[in-house]
């Protein structure tokens, strides 16, 4: 492993990847994949939580470890569930980077800031996800969200507006809940199991 | 979520191809599906069906593909069939709804592309063992640690899922509300995901000790259980796939 004294951008990235981080990344990936099962138990509509593991790794390890988690979430979901997930890999990478850098700058220390992080991630998801959905999948996702897209089409919207409209309805809910859950769960981790690389979470609520 | 697709043991030609060849062909099939004219797309679909039959995975691929493709097909028909008028030719009209001919044609051609995408992915997944894929990619120069992350993630999913099932049972027996109002169900998620993550984190510490004890962060060459070699067929398919995609891209641009 690199020495702790190493500085600069690359050094910072290298410091993020301790052996514990490497062991944590598969946990984040599996958590993102299994979250779909847990959501199915409680049945909340339009909640997917497939970014949960990425945001948690962003909190516990850092932005670049989270970006790598994002790559593998979609590779593994493509392997186990549905190959179309492969097309959405860039989104998860961007979520990881955004959540990780915001966590470093203290954006997870208060509830309202956590909501802002969720909204930022939702905006990333809309800006990057809508073109993939329209260009690569003709506007469909194969999930319940298609009903929302059809509704917007029925109001006379073209395919781009309909897909953006759909993501505007679905994404902010999913991403804000994802980020809040990640923060609440991270806050409940006992200190002795907290990795050294972890950012501070919800320690300034009042 | 259920694991629909998955590796099917086999000794066919498709199974024995070098993993790098299969990754190359997968990328070529997906890119080719988007670039190809309808005739070539039908040929590609035929090739994919044939290769799944040769590999003996046709049934499992079909069973995995249907639940993915049917919702996509319905979505495409709803979004394009009813709302893309095109030249204005009507296929059918029921009450206030009109099914446009151009819209349906567009939906079908797009479904063909997505079918090729999904079939290529499923044939790849069901004929490539993850560990061989990891070995193949490591030999080709991909960092070893990435291979570890990939294989460990795949193995952790069923493990974490069993853990999640136990936590759901345990919390339900303590009176967890999974049927109430939406806010209370979101709160229920915290009490389900908290123990799941903390349990996984505890095992992460043990695992990182075990990894260190086996020299995870040491540099230097490693030996592998799998010996992989590229045959002449591998090279022919790699070159053929890349040339095919370049040809299609060139035809598109001209």
Tab-separated table of C-alpha atoms in Angstrom:
chain	number	residue	atom	x	y	z
A	1	UNK	CA	0.000	0.000	0.000
A	2	UNK	CA	1.064	3.594	-0.548
A	3	UNK	CA	2.579	5.594	2.273
A	4	UNK	CA	0.222	7.754	4.270
A	5	UNK	CA	2.298	10.857	3.632
A	6	UNK	CA	1.725	10.803	-0.116
A	7	UNK	CA	-0.045	13.967	-1.260
A	8	UNK	CA	-1.740	15.305	-4.374
A	9	UNK	CA	-4.701	14.071	-6.395
A	10	UNK	CA	-3.410	10.592	-7.278
A	11	UNK	CA	-2.061	10.108	-3.768
A	12	UNK	CA	-5.506	10.911	-2.382
A	13	UNK	CA	-7.055	8.290	-4.616
A	14	UNK	CA	-4.437	5.755	-3.618
A	15	UNK	CA	-5.055	6.449	0.075
A	16	UNK	CA	-8.725	5.656	-0.494
A	17	UNK	CA	-7.966	2.112	-1.653
A	18	UNK	CA	-6.899	0.308	1.510
A	19	UNK	CA	-7.357	-3.452	1.692
A	20	UNK	CA	-10.473	-2.780	3.730
A	21	UNK	CA	-11.817	-0.603	0.903
A	22	UNK	CA	-11.189	-3.407	-1.572
A	23	UNK	CA	-13.140	-5.741	0.718
A	24	UNK	CA	-15.873	-3.106	1.135
A	25	UNK	CA	-16.523	-2.559	-2.588
A	26	UNK	CA	-18.079	-6.035	-3.180
A	27	UNK	CA	-20.277	-5.441	-0.118
A	28	UNK	CA	-21.516	-2.186	-1.639
A	29	UNK	CA	-22.160	-3.900	-4.971
A	30	UNK	CA	-24.070	-6.789	-3.387
A	31	UNK	CA	-26.026	-4.375	-1.184
A	32	UNK	CA	-27.177	-2.402	-4.246
A	33	UNK	CA	-28.322	-5.600	-5.937
A	34	UNK	CA	-30.037	-7.004	-2.823
A	35	UNK	CA	-31.703	-3.652	-1.977
A	36	UNK	CA	-34.174	-4.373	-4.789
A	37	UNK	CA	-35.249	-7.476	-2.848
A	38	UNK	CA	-35.646	-5.574	0.424
A	39	UNK	CA	-37.703	-2.843	-1.286
A	40	UNK	CA	-39.910	-5.585	-2.682
A	41	UNK	CA	-40.698	-6.695	0.896
A	42	UNK	CA	-41.995	-3.279	1.957
A	43	UNK	CA	-43.458	-2.382	-1.464
A	44	UNK	CA	-42.829	1.347	-1.864
A	45	UNK	CA	-43.759	2.463	-5.406
A	46	UNK	CA	-41.050	4.005	-7.647
A	47	UNK	CA	-38.310	3.087	-5.196
A	48	UNK	CA	-35.401	1.134	-6.676
A	49	UNK	CA	-32.516	1.900	-4.285
A	50	UNK	CA	-30.000	0.535	-6.783
A	51	UNK	CA	-27.642	3.404	-5.916
A	52	UNK	CA	-27.686	2.607	-2.185
A	53	UNK	CA	-24.473	0.571	-2.128
A	54	UNK	CA	-22.655	3.197	-4.193
A	55	UNK	CA	-23.660	6.025	-1.834
A	56	UNK	CA	-22.681	3.949	1.207
A	57	UNK	CA	-19.243	3.211	-0.230
A	58	UNK	CA	-18.956	6.933	-1.028
A	59	UNK	CA	-19.585	7.635	2.677
A	60	UNK	CA	-17.381	4.878	4.060
A	61	UNK	CA	-14.448	4.909	1.608
A	62	UNK	CA	-14.515	7.843	-0.823
A	63	UNK	CA	-15.505	9.035	-4.303
A	64	UNK	CA	-13.250	6.836	-6.422
A	65	UNK	CA	-14.007	3.646	-4.513
A	66	UNK	CA	-17.688	4.538	-4.973
A	67	UNK	CA	-17.192	5.121	-8.695
A	68	UNK	CA	-15.621	1.673	-8.989
A	69	UNK	CA	-18.517	0.217	-6.993
A	70	UNK	CA	-20.852	1.868	-9.497
A	71	UNK	CA	-19.139	0.131	-12.417
A	72	UNK	CA	-19.505	-3.251	-10.758
A	73	UNK	CA	-23.105	-2.727	-9.578
A	74	UNK	CA	-24.221	-2.571	-13.185
A	75	UNK	CA	-21.841	-5.248	-14.447
A	76	UNK	CA	-23.088	-7.650	-11.749
A	77	UNK	CA	-26.760	-6.712	-12.186
A	78	UNK	CA	-26.264	-7.323	-15.895
A	79	UNK	CA	-24.876	-10.740	-15.044
A	80	UNK	CA	-27.512	-11.753	-12.505
A	81	UNK	CA	-30.690	-9.923	-13.469
A	82	UNK	CA	-30.832	-8.205	-16.823
A	83	UNK	CA	-28.133	-7.325	-19.399
A	84	UNK	CA	-29.778	-3.969	-20.194
A	85	UNK	CA	-28.343	-2.616	-16.911
A	86	UNK	CA	-24.933	-2.500	-18.631
A	87	UNK	CA	-26.043	0.546	-20.622
A	88	UNK	CA	-26.595	2.592	-17.445
A	89	UNK	CA	-23.101	2.095	-15.958
A	90	UNK	CA	-21.954	5.754	-16.427
A	91	UNK	CA	-24.802	6.926	-14.161
A	92	UNK	CA	-23.681	4.901	-11.166
A	93	UNK	CA	-20.083	6.064	-11.641
A	94	UNK	CA	-21.242	9.694	-11.606
A	95	UNK	CA	-23.407	9.070	-8.502
A	96	UNK	CA	-20.401	7.643	-6.684
A	97	UNK	CA	-18.131	10.575	-7.569
A	98	UNK	CA	-20.774	13.174	-6.671
A	99	UNK	CA	-21.758	11.532	-3.362
A	100	UNK	CA	-18.118	10.898	-2.428
A	101	UNK	CA	-16.879	14.444	-3.034
A	102	UNK	CA	-19.934	15.955	-1.333
A	103	UNK	CA	-19.397	13.647	1.669
A	104	UNK	CA	-15.766	14.850	1.907
A	105	UNK	CA	-16.978	18.445	1.974
A	106	UNK	CA	-19.385	17.778	4.836
A	107	UNK	CA	-22.624	17.579	2.839
A	108	UNK	CA	-23.760	14.540	4.847
A	109	UNK	CA	-23.546	16.238	8.258
A	110	UNK	CA	-27.081	17.663	8.413
A	111	UNK	CA	-30.419	16.322	7.227
A	112	UNK	CA	-31.235	19.189	4.851
A	113	UNK	CA	-27.797	18.901	3.263
A	114	UNK	CA	-28.345	15.167	2.735
A	115	UNK	CA	-31.569	15.992	0.883
A	116	UNK	CA	-29.594	18.391	-1.339
A	117	UNK	CA	-27.116	15.582	-2.133
A	118	UNK	CA	-30.090	13.399	-3.098
A	119	UNK	CA	-31.394	16.100	-5.425
A	120	UNK	CA	-27.957	16.608	-7.016
A	121	UNK	CA	-27.761	12.871	-7.702
A	122	UNK	CA	-31.301	12.945	-9.105
A	123	UNK	CA	-30.281	15.763	-11.485
A	124	UNK	CA	-27.254	13.723	-12.623
A	125	UNK	CA	-29.530	10.757	-13.127
A	126	UNK	CA	-31.986	12.773	-15.232
A	127	UNK	CA	-29.340	14.521	-17.342
A	128	UNK	CA	-27.380	11.319	-18.047
A	129	UNK	CA	-30.170	8.758	-17.859
A	130	UNK	CA	-32.750	10.300	-20.188
A	131	UNK	CA	-30.469	10.259	-23.278
A	132	UNK	CA	-29.581	6.601	-22.625
A	133	UNK	CA	-33.239	5.667	-22.196
A	134	UNK	CA	-34.332	7.490	-25.362
A	135	UNK	CA	-31.417	6.667	-27.677
A	136	UNK	CA	-30.578	3.134	-26.555
A	137	UNK	CA	-33.991	1.862	-25.428
A	138	UNK	CA	-36.475	3.875	-27.462
A	139	UNK	CA	-37.755	5.543	-24.277
A	140	UNK	CA	-38.685	2.444	-22.282
A	141	UNK	CA	-37.156	0.932	-19.167
A	142	UNK	CA	-39.197	-2.256	-18.731
A	143	UNK	CA	-40.299	-1.143	-15.245
A	144	UNK	CA	-43.368	0.522	-13.736
A	145	UNK	CA	-41.905	3.895	-14.738
A	146	UNK	CA	-43.035	3.228	-18.324
A	147	UNK	CA	-46.608	3.902	-17.216
A	148	UNK	CA	-45.523	7.444	-16.294
A	149	UNK	CA	-43.816	7.882	-19.683
A	150	UNK	CA	-46.980	6.679	-21.451
A	151	UNK	CA	-49.027	9.151	-19.412
A	152	UNK	CA	-46.810	12.037	-20.565
A	153	UNK	CA	-46.998	10.781	-24.181
A	154	UNK	CA	-50.798	10.778	-23.865
A	155	UNK	CA	-50.697	14.459	-22.902
A	156	UNK	CA	-49.060	15.133	-26.259
A	157	UNK	CA	-45.398	15.306	-25.197
A	158	UNK	CA	-42.733	14.097	-27.620
A	159	UNK	CA	-40.540	11.176	-26.627
A	160	UNK	CA	-37.777	13.340	-25.085
A	161	UNK	CA	-40.155	15.415	-22.937
A	162	UNK	CA	-42.064	12.289	-21.925
A	163	UNK	CA	-38.923	10.486	-20.726
A	164	UNK	CA	-37.580	13.583	-18.970
A	165	UNK	CA	-41.017	14.055	-17.391
A	166	UNK	CA	-40.992	10.455	-16.189
A	167	UNK	CA	-37.514	10.782	-14.674
A	168	UNK	CA	-38.528	14.109	-13.043
A	169	UNK	CA	-41.321	12.248	-11.245
A	170	UNK	CA	-39.425	9.075	-10.338
A	171	UNK	CA	-35.773	10.038	-9.790
A	172	UNK	CA	-35.969	12.706	-7.024
A	173	UNK	CA	-38.053	10.372	-4.809
A	174	UNK	CA	-35.775	7.389	-5.356
A	175	UNK	CA	-32.504	9.291	-4.994
A	176	UNK	CA	-33.463	11.404	-1.959
A	177	UNK	CA	-34.727	8.294	-0.135
A	178	UNK	CA	-31.588	6.379	-1.189
A	179	UNK	CA	-29.234	9.050	0.140
A	180	UNK	CA	-31.224	9.544	3.380
A	181	UNK	CA	-31.266	5.776	3.983
A	182	UNK	CA	-27.527	5.573	3.309
A	183	UNK	CA	-26.875	8.381	5.823
A	184	UNK	CA	-29.156	6.878	8.487
A	185	UNK	CA	-27.667	3.412	8.059
A	186	UNK	CA	-24.092	4.763	8.092
A	187	UNK	CA	-24.849	6.703	11.279
A	188	UNK	CA	-25.900	3.465	12.999
A	189	UNK	CA	-22.603	1.686	12.317
A	190	UNK	CA	-20.720	1.111	15.612
A	191	UNK	CA	-17.498	3.142	15.701
A	192	UNK	CA	-15.232	0.092	15.941
A	193	UNK	CA	-16.502	-1.198	12.583
A	194	UNK	CA	-16.267	2.199	10.870
A	195	UNK	CA	-13.460	2.222	8.247
A	196	UNK	CA	-10.716	4.863	8.781
A	197	UNK	CA	-11.602	6.364	5.422
A	198	UNK	CA	-15.224	7.169	6.422
A	199	UNK	CA	-16.659	10.686	6.073
A	200	UNK	CA	-18.593	12.299	8.935
A	201	UNK	CA	-22.335	11.682	8.759
A	202	UNK	CA	-25.207	13.487	10.502
A	203	UNK	CA	-23.064	14.584	13.446
A	204	UNK	CA	-24.362	18.153	13.447
A	205	UNK	CA	-28.117	17.654	13.538
A	206	UNK	CA	-30.004	19.974	15.826
B	1	UNK	CA	-35.466	-9.679	-7.974
B	2	UNK	CA	-34.478	-13.210	-8.798
B	3	UNK	CA	-31.362	-14.476	-10.471
B	4	UNK	CA	-32.864	-15.356	-13.837
B	5	UNK	CA	-29.765	-15.845	-15.886
B	6	UNK	CA	-26.688	-17.639	-14.721
B	7	UNK	CA	-23.785	-19.772	-15.811
B	8	UNK	CA	-24.806	-23.126	-17.291
B	9	UNK	CA	-22.111	-25.771	-17.194
B	10	UNK	CA	-21.173	-27.099	-20.611
B	11	UNK	CA	-18.403	-28.173	-22.950
B	12	UNK	CA	-19.664	-26.735	-26.244
B	13	UNK	CA	-17.656	-24.672	-28.732
B	14	UNK	CA	-19.228	-21.517	-27.291
B	15	UNK	CA	-18.259	-22.472	-23.742
B	16	UNK	CA	-14.676	-23.184	-24.773
B	17	UNK	CA	-14.074	-19.848	-26.508
B	18	UNK	CA	-11.543	-17.606	-24.785
B	19	UNK	CA	-13.350	-15.137	-22.442
B	20	UNK	CA	-11.707	-12.180	-24.192
B	21	UNK	CA	-13.167	-13.422	-27.487
B	22	UNK	CA	-16.620	-13.561	-25.920
B	23	UNK	CA	-16.324	-10.072	-24.437
B	24	UNK	CA	-15.235	-8.797	-27.871
B	25	UNK	CA	-18.133	-10.552	-29.594
B	26	UNK	CA	-20.595	-9.277	-26.966
B	27	UNK	CA	-19.544	-5.660	-27.523
B	28	UNK	CA	-19.619	-6.204	-31.314
B	29	UNK	CA	-23.119	-7.759	-31.171
B	30	UNK	CA	-24.527	-4.887	-29.102
B	31	UNK	CA	-22.924	-2.175	-31.257
B	32	UNK	CA	-23.807	-4.095	-34.419
B	33	UNK	CA	-27.450	-4.401	-33.369
B	34	UNK	CA	-27.773	-0.607	-33.194
B	35	UNK	CA	-25.939	-0.014	-36.473
B	36	UNK	CA	-27.345	-2.836	-38.590
B	37	UNK	CA	-30.044	-2.493	-41.257
B	38	UNK	CA	-33.117	-4.744	-40.668
B	39	UNK	CA	-31.816	-7.617	-42.833
B	40	UNK	CA	-28.499	-7.775	-40.981
B	41	UNK	CA	-30.323	-7.476	-37.663
B	42	UNK	CA	-32.475	-10.514	-38.459
B	43	UNK	CA	-29.311	-12.403	-39.434
B	44	UNK	CA	-27.669	-11.387	-36.156
B	45	UNK	CA	-30.713	-12.556	-34.182
B	46	UNK	CA	-30.593	-15.864	-36.069
B	47	UNK	CA	-26.891	-16.235	-35.247
B	48	UNK	CA	-27.544	-15.559	-31.570
B	49	UNK	CA	-30.366	-18.105	-31.425
B	50	UNK	CA	-28.145	-20.667	-33.215
B	51	UNK	CA	-25.229	-20.080	-30.859
B	52	UNK	CA	-27.484	-20.496	-27.826
B	53	UNK	CA	-28.747	-23.767	-29.317
B	54	UNK	CA	-25.193	-24.956	-30.063
B	55	UNK	CA	-24.206	-24.121	-26.473
B	56	UNK	CA	-27.263	-26.003	-25.185
B	57	UNK	CA	-28.531	-22.991	-23.260
B	58	UNK	CA	-31.472	-22.090	-25.526
B	59	UNK	CA	-34.152	-22.979	-22.947
B	60	UNK	CA	-32.577	-21.129	-20.053
B	61	UNK	CA	-31.761	-18.104	-22.215
B	62	UNK	CA	-35.345	-18.069	-23.500
B	63	UNK	CA	-36.728	-18.329	-19.988
B	64	UNK	CA	-34.527	-15.468	-18.825
B	65	UNK	CA	-35.162	-13.305	-21.905
B	66	UNK	CA	-38.972	-13.362	-21.829
B	67	UNK	CA	-39.519	-11.539	-18.488
B	68	UNK	CA	-37.032	-8.879	-19.670
B	69	UNK	CA	-38.353	-8.457	-23.199
B	70	UNK	CA	-42.126	-8.623	-22.619
B	71	UNK	CA	-42.267	-5.448	-20.437
B	72	UNK	CA	-39.944	-3.699	-22.913
B	73	UNK	CA	-42.188	-4.749	-25.815
B	74	UNK	CA	-45.334	-3.542	-24.035
B	75	UNK	CA	-43.635	-0.249	-23.154
B	76	UNK	CA	-42.448	0.294	-26.744
B	77	UNK	CA	-45.905	-0.477	-28.141
B	78	UNK	CA	-47.582	1.870	-25.656
B	79	UNK	CA	-45.120	4.728	-26.105
B	80	UNK	CA	-44.671	4.511	-29.903
B	81	UNK	CA	-47.567	2.428	-31.268
B	82	UNK	CA	-50.246	4.787	-29.983
B	83	UNK	CA	-48.402	8.098	-30.219
B	84	UNK	CA	-46.114	8.024	-33.268
B	85	UNK	CA	-48.411	8.833	-36.165
B	86	UNK	CA	-45.696	8.893	-38.871
B	87	UNK	CA	-47.366	9.001	-42.281
B	88	UNK	CA	-50.765	8.787	-40.576
B	89	UNK	CA	-51.669	5.256	-41.707
B	90	UNK	CA	-53.957	3.651	-39.127
B	91	UNK	CA	-53.528	-0.002	-38.162
B	92	UNK	CA	-56.475	-0.264	-35.772
B	93	UNK	CA	-58.526	2.062	-33.646
B	94	UNK	CA	-60.468	1.190	-30.516
B	95	UNK	CA	-62.510	3.989	-29.012
B	96	UNK	CA	-60.271	7.028	-28.445
B	97	UNK	CA	-57.081	4.979	-29.005
B	98	UNK	CA	-55.476	4.735	-32.432
B	99	UNK	CA	-52.718	2.265	-33.234
B	100	UNK	CA	-50.512	3.853	-35.926
B	101	UNK	CA	-48.802	1.648	-38.495
B	102	UNK	CA	-45.509	3.574	-38.513
B	103	UNK	CA	-45.457	3.638	-34.723
B	104	UNK	CA	-45.897	-0.128	-34.503
B	105	UNK	CA	-43.218	-0.647	-37.164
B	106	UNK	CA	-40.850	1.583	-35.182
B	107	UNK	CA	-41.649	-0.299	-31.959
B	108	UNK	CA	-41.003	-3.671	-33.619
B	109	UNK	CA	-37.702	-2.618	-35.187
B	110	UNK	CA	-36.525	-1.194	-31.864
B	111	UNK	CA	-37.616	-4.355	-30.099
B	112	UNK	CA	-35.450	-6.315	-32.542
B	113	UNK	CA	-32.403	-4.270	-31.507
B	114	UNK	CA	-33.164	-4.739	-27.807
B	115	UNK	CA	-33.742	-8.477	-28.331
B	116	UNK	CA	-30.296	-8.778	-29.917
B	117	UNK	CA	-28.813	-6.835	-26.966
B	118	UNK	CA	-30.530	-9.022	-24.354
B	119	UNK	CA	-29.864	-12.324	-26.161
B	120	UNK	CA	-26.179	-11.496	-26.684
B	121	UNK	CA	-25.890	-10.622	-22.998
B	122	UNK	CA	-27.678	-13.761	-21.823
B	123	UNK	CA	-25.735	-16.124	-24.109
B	124	UNK	CA	-22.528	-14.521	-22.835
B	125	UNK	CA	-23.577	-14.776	-19.185
B	126	UNK	CA	-24.794	-18.361	-19.409
B	127	UNK	CA	-21.724	-19.700	-21.221
B	128	UNK	CA	-18.949	-17.794	-19.416
B	129	UNK	CA	-17.861	-18.861	-15.962
B	130	UNK	CA	-17.112	-15.698	-13.903
B	131	UNK	CA	-13.801	-17.102	-12.669
B	132	UNK	CA	-12.653	-17.914	-16.201
B	133	UNK	CA	-13.735	-14.440	-17.283
B	134	UNK	CA	-11.671	-12.975	-14.456
B	135	UNK	CA	-8.631	-15.096	-15.372
B	136	UNK	CA	-9.005	-14.232	-19.056
B	137	UNK	CA	-9.235	-10.505	-18.401
B	138	UNK	CA	-6.354	-10.569	-15.890
B	139	UNK	CA	-4.195	-12.293	-18.521
B	140	UNK	CA	-5.173	-9.545	-20.953
B	141	UNK	CA	-3.852	-6.899	-18.543
B	142	UNK	CA	-6.836	-5.959	-16.362
B	143	UNK	CA	-5.676	-5.318	-12.738
B	144	UNK	CA	-6.079	-8.390	-10.542
B	145	UNK	CA	-7.898	-6.485	-7.801
B	146	UNK	CA	-10.707	-5.605	-10.202
B	147	UNK	CA	-11.095	-9.305	-10.940
B	148	UNK	CA	-11.353	-9.946	-7.205
B	149	UNK	CA	-14.077	-7.295	-6.826
B	150	UNK	CA	-16.069	-8.804	-9.683
B	151	UNK	CA	-15.973	-12.399	-8.471
B	152	UNK	CA	-16.441	-11.435	-4.801
B	153	UNK	CA	-19.485	-9.291	-5.684
B	154	UNK	CA	-21.110	-12.118	-7.619
B	155	UNK	CA	-20.533	-14.499	-4.708
B	156	UNK	CA	-21.722	-12.022	-2.073
B	157	UNK	CA	-25.111	-11.415	-3.708
B	158	UNK	CA	-26.726	-14.763	-2.746
B	159	UNK	CA	-25.021	-14.597	0.663
B	160	UNK	CA	-26.321	-11.103	1.413
B	161	UNK	CA	-29.725	-12.069	0.101
B	162	UNK	CA	-30.002	-14.981	2.538
B	163	UNK	CA	-28.932	-12.600	5.290
B	164	UNK	CA	-31.623	-10.112	4.184
B	165	UNK	CA	-34.293	-12.832	4.279
B	166	UNK	CA	-33.299	-13.749	7.848
B	167	UNK	CA	-33.365	-10.090	8.933
B	168	UNK	CA	-36.811	-9.588	7.368
B	169	UNK	CA	-38.107	-12.631	9.288
B	170	UNK	CA	-36.470	-11.531	12.522
B	171	UNK	CA	-37.746	-7.948	12.347
B	172	UNK	CA	-41.243	-9.114	11.389
B	173	UNK	CA	-41.349	-11.369	14.443
B	174	UNK	CA	-40.542	-8.267	16.480
B	175	UNK	CA	-43.517	-6.452	14.987
B	176	UNK	CA	-41.990	-4.678	11.968
B	177	UNK	CA	-44.686	-2.858	9.976
B	178	UNK	CA	-44.298	-3.677	6.272
B	179	UNK	CA	-47.925	-3.062	5.308
B	180	UNK	CA	-48.677	0.357	6.836
B	181	UNK	CA	-48.416	3.867	5.366
B	182	UNK	CA	-45.611	4.715	2.948
B	183	UNK	CA	-43.570	6.764	5.503
B	184	UNK	CA	-43.730	3.934	8.023
B	185	UNK	CA	-42.638	1.477	5.357
B	186	UNK	CA	-39.684	3.712	4.453
B	187	UNK	CA	-38.791	3.734	8.182
B	188	UNK	CA	-39.043	-0.061	8.122
B	189	UNK	CA	-36.336	-0.032	5.422
B	190	UNK	CA	-33.878	1.535	7.889
B	191	UNK	CA	-34.425	-1.268	10.389
B	192	UNK	CA	-33.916	-3.829	7.621
B	193	UNK	CA	-30.899	-2.288	5.899
B	194	UNK	CA	-29.093	-1.263	9.106
B	195	UNK	CA	-28.428	-4.800	10.413
B	196	UNK	CA	-27.754	-5.985	6.861
B	197	UNK	CA	-24.986	-3.442	6.304
B	198	UNK	CA	-23.504	-3.680	9.796
B	199	UNK	CA	-23.365	-7.484	9.556
B	200	UNK	CA	-21.704	-7.211	6.152
B	201	UNK	CA	-19.213	-4.625	7.461
B	202	UNK	CA	-18.208	-6.873	10.366
B	203	UNK	CA	-17.437	-9.640	7.901
B	204	UNK	CA	-15.559	-7.086	5.728
B	205	UNK	CA	-12.994	-6.606	8.496
B	206	UNK	CA	-12.487	-10.357	8.808
B	207	UNK	CA	-12.256	-10.662	5.047
B	208	UNK	CA	-9.676	-7.898	4.699
B	209	UNK	CA	-7.539	-9.672	7.328
B	210	UNK	CA	-7.903	-12.929	5.397
B	211	UNK	CA	-6.980	-11.153	2.138
B	212	UNK	CA	-3.897	-9.558	3.696
B	213	UNK	CA	-2.841	-12.932	5.137
B	214	UNK	CA	-2.874	-14.246	1.546
B	215	UNK	CA	-0.754	-11.421	0.187
B	216	UNK	CA	-3.554	-9.438	-1.501
B	217	UNK	CA	-1.590	-6.174	-1.683
B	218	UNK	CA	1.731	-7.751	-2.660
B	219	UNK	CA	3.052	-7.062	-6.136
B	220	UNK	CA	4.332	-9.722	-8.450
B	221	UNK	CA	3.026	-12.429	-10.774
B	222	UNK	CA	0.354	-14.952	-9.803
B	223	UNK	CA	-0.420	-18.431	-11.054
B	224	UNK	CA	-3.981	-19.404	-11.885
B	225	UNK	CA	-6.018	-22.573	-11.583
B	226	UNK	CA	-7.339	-22.094	-15.111
B	227	UNK	CA	-5.047	-22.284	-18.108
B	228	UNK	CA	-6.615	-20.370	-20.981
B	229	UNK	CA	-5.402	-20.318	-24.548
B	230	UNK	CA	-6.626	-18.549	-27.672
B	231	UNK	CA	-7.220	-20.883	-30.605
B	232	UNK	CA	-7.294	-19.932	-34.280
B	233	UNK	CA	-11.105	-19.841	-34.074
B	234	UNK	CA	-10.799	-17.252	-31.272
B	235	UNK	CA	-8.683	-14.967	-33.411
B	236	UNK	CA	-10.939	-15.433	-36.444
B	237	UNK	CA	-14.024	-14.500	-34.392
B	238	UNK	CA	-12.331	-11.480	-32.765
B	239	UNK	CA	-11.147	-10.105	-36.087
B	240	UNK	CA	-14.474	-10.963	-37.760
B	241	UNK	CA	-16.514	-9.234	-35.054
B	242	UNK	CA	-14.457	-6.048	-35.082
B	243	UNK	CA	-14.413	-5.918	-38.912
B	244	UNK	CA	-18.179	-6.455	-38.956
B	245	UNK	CA	-18.811	-3.514	-36.638
B	246	UNK	CA	-16.329	-1.270	-38.464
B	247	UNK	CA	-18.008	-2.249	-41.748
B	248	UNK	CA	-21.482	-1.438	-40.410
B	249	UNK	CA	-20.278	1.882	-38.985
B	250	UNK	CA	-18.660	2.755	-42.325
B	251	UNK	CA	-21.850	1.818	-44.198
B	252	UNK	CA	-23.857	4.026	-41.819
B	253	UNK	CA	-21.570	7.014	-42.303
B	254	UNK	CA	-21.425	6.812	-46.108
